[in-house]
Amino acid sequence: EAGVTQSPRYAVLQEGQAVSFWCDPISGHDTLYWYQQPRDQGPQLLVYFRDEAVIDNSQLPSDRFSAVRPKGTNSTLKIQSAKQGDTATYLCASSFAGGNQDTQYFGPGTRLLVL
Amino acid sequence: SQWGEENLQALSIQEGEDVTMNCSYKTYTTVVQWYRQKSGKGPAQLILIRSNEREKRSGRLRATLDTSSQSSSLSITGTLATDTAVYFCATTSSGQKLVFGQGTILKVYL
């Protein structure tokens, strides 16, 4: 079974530039999560979806961050006008609500550096 | 914050030694999970312990949960160099939201 895949693996931007991250969850997983992990900290949830619906985006900085999952499979997280404080690893995870929904499977992450 | 310990802790031990990592949490949860994150990888679940369980074992791992003190521990017996990683505990908030602690950096040297 293929795991969660993410691309790109690395991104380096100047402040003010935009960037998109892409996530392909495990096949059949209906729930998809995006986390931000600053250096030397634990992952912090930004947003999560059940199928194509946003369940919770309360921690997503809505002025510059957006996330979509239009067909309930792959997802894209976008940062408009990146800031140095956005420097972090962005992790995608998926789970299956019908199974052990407490277990989330993480991708390798995208390391973002904003200069 | 949901967590009692805010700073990333670091442990350095020799291969073969046993180690125990602790975490405490502030808000009610029915599940505590322990994840391991190796360098350049995403976190991977090691063990999940529910509020009606005091202890859970998986191979060389042993997790405990004390709901009265809102604390959990993860013990690894006979550590290997490949156990070098960051270890996080996480609780489940409303719905399926995982809330991670700050983690413990474990380095196991030969």
Coordinates of N, CA, C and O in Angstrom, one line a residue, chain A residues 32-104:
Chain A
L32 N -8.3 14.1 5.4 CA -7.0 14.6 5.1 C -6.7 15.8 5.9 O -7.6 16.7 6.1
Y33 N -5.5 15.9 6.4 CA -5.0 16.9 7.3 C -3.8 17.6 6.8 O -2.9 17.0 6.2
W34 N -3.7 18.9 7.1 CA -2.5 19.7 6.8 C -2.0 20.2 8.2 O -2.8 20.8 8.9
Y35 N -0.7 20.0 8.4 CA -0.1 20.5 9.6 C 1.1 21.4 9.3 O 1.8 21.2 8.2
Q36 N 1.4 22.3 10.1 CA 2.6 23.1 10.0 C 3.5 22.7 11.2 O 3.1 22.7 12.4
Q37 N 4.8 22.5 10.9 CA 5.7 22.1 12.0 C 6.9 23.0 11.9 O 7.9 22.8 11.1
P38 N 6.9 24.0 12.8 CA 8.1 24.9 12.9 C 9.3 24.1 13.4 O 9.1 23.0 14.1
R39 N 10.5 24.6 13.2 CA 11.7 23.8 13.6 C 11.6 23.6 15.1 O 11.3 24.6 15.9
D40 N 12.0 22.5 15.6 CA 12.0 22.1 17.0 C 10.7 22.2 17.7 O 10.7 22.5 18.9
Q41 N 9.6 22.0 17.0 CA 8.3 22.0 17.6 C 7.5 20.8 17.1 O 7.8 20.2 16.1
G42 N 6.4 20.6 17.8 CA 5.5 19.5 17.3 C 4.6 20.0 16.2 O 4.4 21.3 16.0
P43 N 4.0 19.2 15.4 CA 3.1 19.6 14.3 C 1.9 20.3 14.9 O 1.4 19.9 15.9
Q44 N 1.4 21.3 14.2 CA 0.2 22.0 14.6 C -0.8 22.0 13.4 O -0.5 22.4 12.3
L45 N -2.0 21.6 13.7 CA -3.0 21.4 12.7 C -3.4 22.7 12.1 O -3.7 23.7 12.8
L46 N -3.4 22.8 10.8 CA -3.9 24.0 10.1 C -5.4 23.8 9.6 O -6.2 24.7 9.8
V47 N -5.7 22.7 9.0 CA -7.0 22.4 8.4 C -7.2 21.0 8.2 O -6.2 20.2 8.0
Y48 N -8.4 20.5 8.3 CA -8.7 19.1 7.8 C -10.0 19.0 7.1 O -10.9 19.8 7.3
F49 N -10.0 18.0 6.2 CA -11.2 17.7 5.4 C -11.7 16.3 5.6 O -11.0 15.4 5.9
R50 N -13.0 16.2 5.5 CA -13.6 14.9 5.3 C -14.2 14.9 3.9 O -15.1 15.7 3.6
D51 N -13.7 14.0 3.1 CA -14.0 14.0 1.6 C -13.6 15.4 1.1 O -12.5 15.9 1.4
E52 N -14.5 16.1 0.5 CA -14.2 17.5 -0.1 C -14.5 18.6 0.9 O -14.2 19.8 0.6
A53 N -15.2 18.3 2.0 CA -15.6 19.4 2.9 C -14.6 19.7 3.9 O -14.0 18.8 4.5
V54 N -14.5 21.0 4.2 CA -13.6 21.5 5.3 C -14.3 21.3 6.6 O -15.4 21.7 6.8
I55 N -13.7 20.5 7.5 CA -14.3 20.3 8.8 C -13.8 21.3 9.8 O -14.6 21.8 10.6
D56 N -12.6 21.7 9.7 CA -12.0 22.6 10.7 C -10.9 23.4 10.0 O -9.9 22.7 9.7
N57 N -11.0 24.7 9.9 CA -9.9 25.5 9.4 C -9.6 26.6 10.3 O -9.1 27.7 9.9
S58 N -10.0 26.5 11.6 CA -9.9 27.6 12.5 C -8.4 28.0 12.8 O -8.2 29.1 13.2
Q59 N -7.4 27.2 12.5 CA -6.0 27.6 12.7 C -5.4 27.9 11.4 O -4.1 28.2 11.4
L60 N -6.1 28.0 10.3 CA -5.5 28.4 9.0 C -5.5 29.9 8.9 O -6.6 30.5 8.9
P61 N -4.4 30.6 8.8 CA -4.4 32.0 8.6 C -5.0 32.4 7.2 O -4.4 32.3 6.2
S62 N -6.3 32.7 7.3 CA -7.1 32.8 6.1 C -6.7 34.0 5.2 O -7.1 33.9 4.0
D63 N -6.0 34.9 5.7 CA -5.6 36.0 4.8 C -4.6 35.6 3.8 O -4.5 36.2 2.7
R64 N -3.8 34.6 4.1 CA -2.7 34.2 3.1 C -2.7 32.8 2.8 O -2.1 32.3 1.8
F65 N -3.3 31.9 3.6 CA -3.3 30.5 3.4 C -4.7 30.1 2.8 O -5.7 30.5 3.3
S66 N -4.7 29.1 1.9 CA -5.9 28.5 1.5 C -5.6 27.0 1.2 O -4.5 26.6 0.9
A67 N -6.7 26.2 1.4 CA -6.5 24.8 1.1 C -7.8 24.3 0.5 O -8.9 24.7 0.8
V68 N -7.6 23.3 -0.5 CA -8.8 22.8 -1.2 C -8.5 21.3 -1.3 O -7.4 20.8 -1.4
R69 N -9.7 20.6 -1.5 CA -9.7 19.1 -1.8 C -10.9 18.9 -2.6 O -11.9 18.3 -2.2
P70 N -10.9 19.3 -3.9 CA -12.1 19.4 -4.7 C -12.8 18.1 -5.0 O -14.0 18.1 -5.1
K71 N -12.1 17.0 -5.1 CA -12.7 15.7 -5.5 C -12.6 14.8 -4.3 O -12.9 13.6 -4.5
G72 N -12.2 15.3 -3.2 CA -12.1 14.4 -2.0 C -11.0 13.4 -2.0 O -11.0 12.4 -1.3
T73 N -10.0 13.7 -2.9 CA -8.8 12.8 -2.9 C -7.6 13.7 -2.7 O -7.3 13.9 -1.5
N74 N -6.9 14.2 -3.7 CA -5.7 15.0 -3.6 C -6.1 16.4 -3.0 O -7.3 16.8 -3.1
S75 N -5.1 17.0 -2.4 CA -5.3 18.3 -1.8 C -4.2 19.2 -2.1 O -3.0 18.8 -2.3
T76 N -4.5 20.5 -2.1 CA -3.5 21.6 -2.3 C -3.5 22.6 -1.2 O -4.6 23.1 -0.9
L77 N -2.4 22.9 -0.7 CA -2.3 24.0 0.3 C -1.5 25.1 -0.3 O -0.4 24.9 -0.9
K78 N -2.0 26.3 -0.3 CA -1.4 27.5 -1.0 C -1.1 28.6 0.0 O -1.9 28.9 0.9
I79 N 0.1 29.2 -0.1 CA 0.4 30.3 0.7 C 0.6 31.5 -0.3 O 1.5 31.4 -1.2
Q80 N -0.2 32.5 -0.1 CA 0.0 33.7 -0.9 C 0.9 34.7 -0.1 O 0.8 34.8 1.1
S81 N 1.8 35.3 -0.8 CA 2.6 36.3 -0.1 C 3.3 35.8 1.1 O 2.9 36.2 2.3
A82 N 4.2 34.9 1.0 CA 4.8 34.2 2.1 C 5.6 35.2 3.0 O 6.2 36.2 2.5
K83 N 5.7 34.9 4.3 CA 6.5 35.6 5.2 C 7.5 34.7 5.8 O 7.4 33.5 5.8
Q84 N 8.6 35.4 6.4 CA 9.7 34.6 7.0 C 9.1 33.7 8.1 O 9.6 32.6 8.3
G85 N 8.1 34.1 8.8 CA 7.5 33.3 9.8 C 6.8 32.1 9.4 O 6.4 31.2 10.2
D86 N 6.6 32.0 8.0 CA 6.0 30.7 7.5 C 7.0 29.6 7.3 O 6.7 28.5 6.9
T87 N 8.3 29.9 7.5 CA 9.3 28.9 7.4 C 9.0 27.8 8.4 O 8.9 28.0 9.6
A88 N 8.9 26.6 7.8 CA 8.5 25.4 8.6 C 8.4 24.2 7.6 O 8.6 24.4 6.4
T89 N 8.1 23.1 8.2 CA 7.8 21.9 7.4 C 6.3 21.7 7.3 O 5.6 21.8 8.4
Y90 N 5.7 21.5 6.2 CA 4.3 21.4 6.0 C 4.0 19.9 5.8 O 4.5 19.3 4.8
L91 N 3.3 19.3 6.7 CA 3.0 17.9 6.7 C 1.5 17.6 6.3 O 0.6 18.3 6.7
C92 N 1.3 16.6 5.5 CA 0.0 16.1 5.1 C -0.2 14.8 5.8 O 0.7 14.0 5.8
A93 N -1.4 14.5 6.2 CA -1.7 13.2 6.8 C -3.1 12.8 6.4 O -3.9 13.6 6.0
S94 N -3.4 11.5 6.4 CA -4.7 11.0 6.1 C -5.1 9.9 7.1 O -4.3 9.3 7.7
S95 N -6.4 9.7 7.1 CA -7.0 8.7 8.0 C -8.3 8.2 7.4 O -8.9 8.9 6.5
F96 N -8.8 7.1 7.9 CA -10.1 6.5 7.4 C -11.1 6.6 8.5 O -10.9 5.9 9.5
A97 N -12.1 7.4 8.3 CA -13.1 7.5 9.4 C -13.8 6.2 9.8 O -14.2 6.0 10.9
G98 N -13.9 5.3 8.8 CA -14.6 4.0 9.1 C -13.7 3.0 9.8 O -14.2 2.0 10.3
G99 N -12.4 3.3 9.9 CA -11.5 2.3 10.5 C -11.1 2.9 11.9 O -11.9 3.4 12.6
N100 N -9.8 2.8 12.2 CA -9.3 3.4 13.4 C -9.0 4.8 13.1 O -7.9 5.2 12.7
Q101 N -10.0 5.6 13.2 CA -9.9 7.0 12.8 C -8.9 7.8 13.6 O -8.5 8.9 13.3
D102 N -8.5 7.3 14.8 CA -7.5 8.0 15.6 C -6.1 7.9 15.0 O -5.3 8.7 15.4
T103 N -5.9 7.0 14.1 CA -4.5 6.8 13.6 C -4.4 7.6 12.3 O -5.2 7.4 11.4
Q104 N -3.4 8.5 12.3 CA -3.2 9.3 11.1 C -1.8 8.9 10.5 O -0.9 8.6 11.2

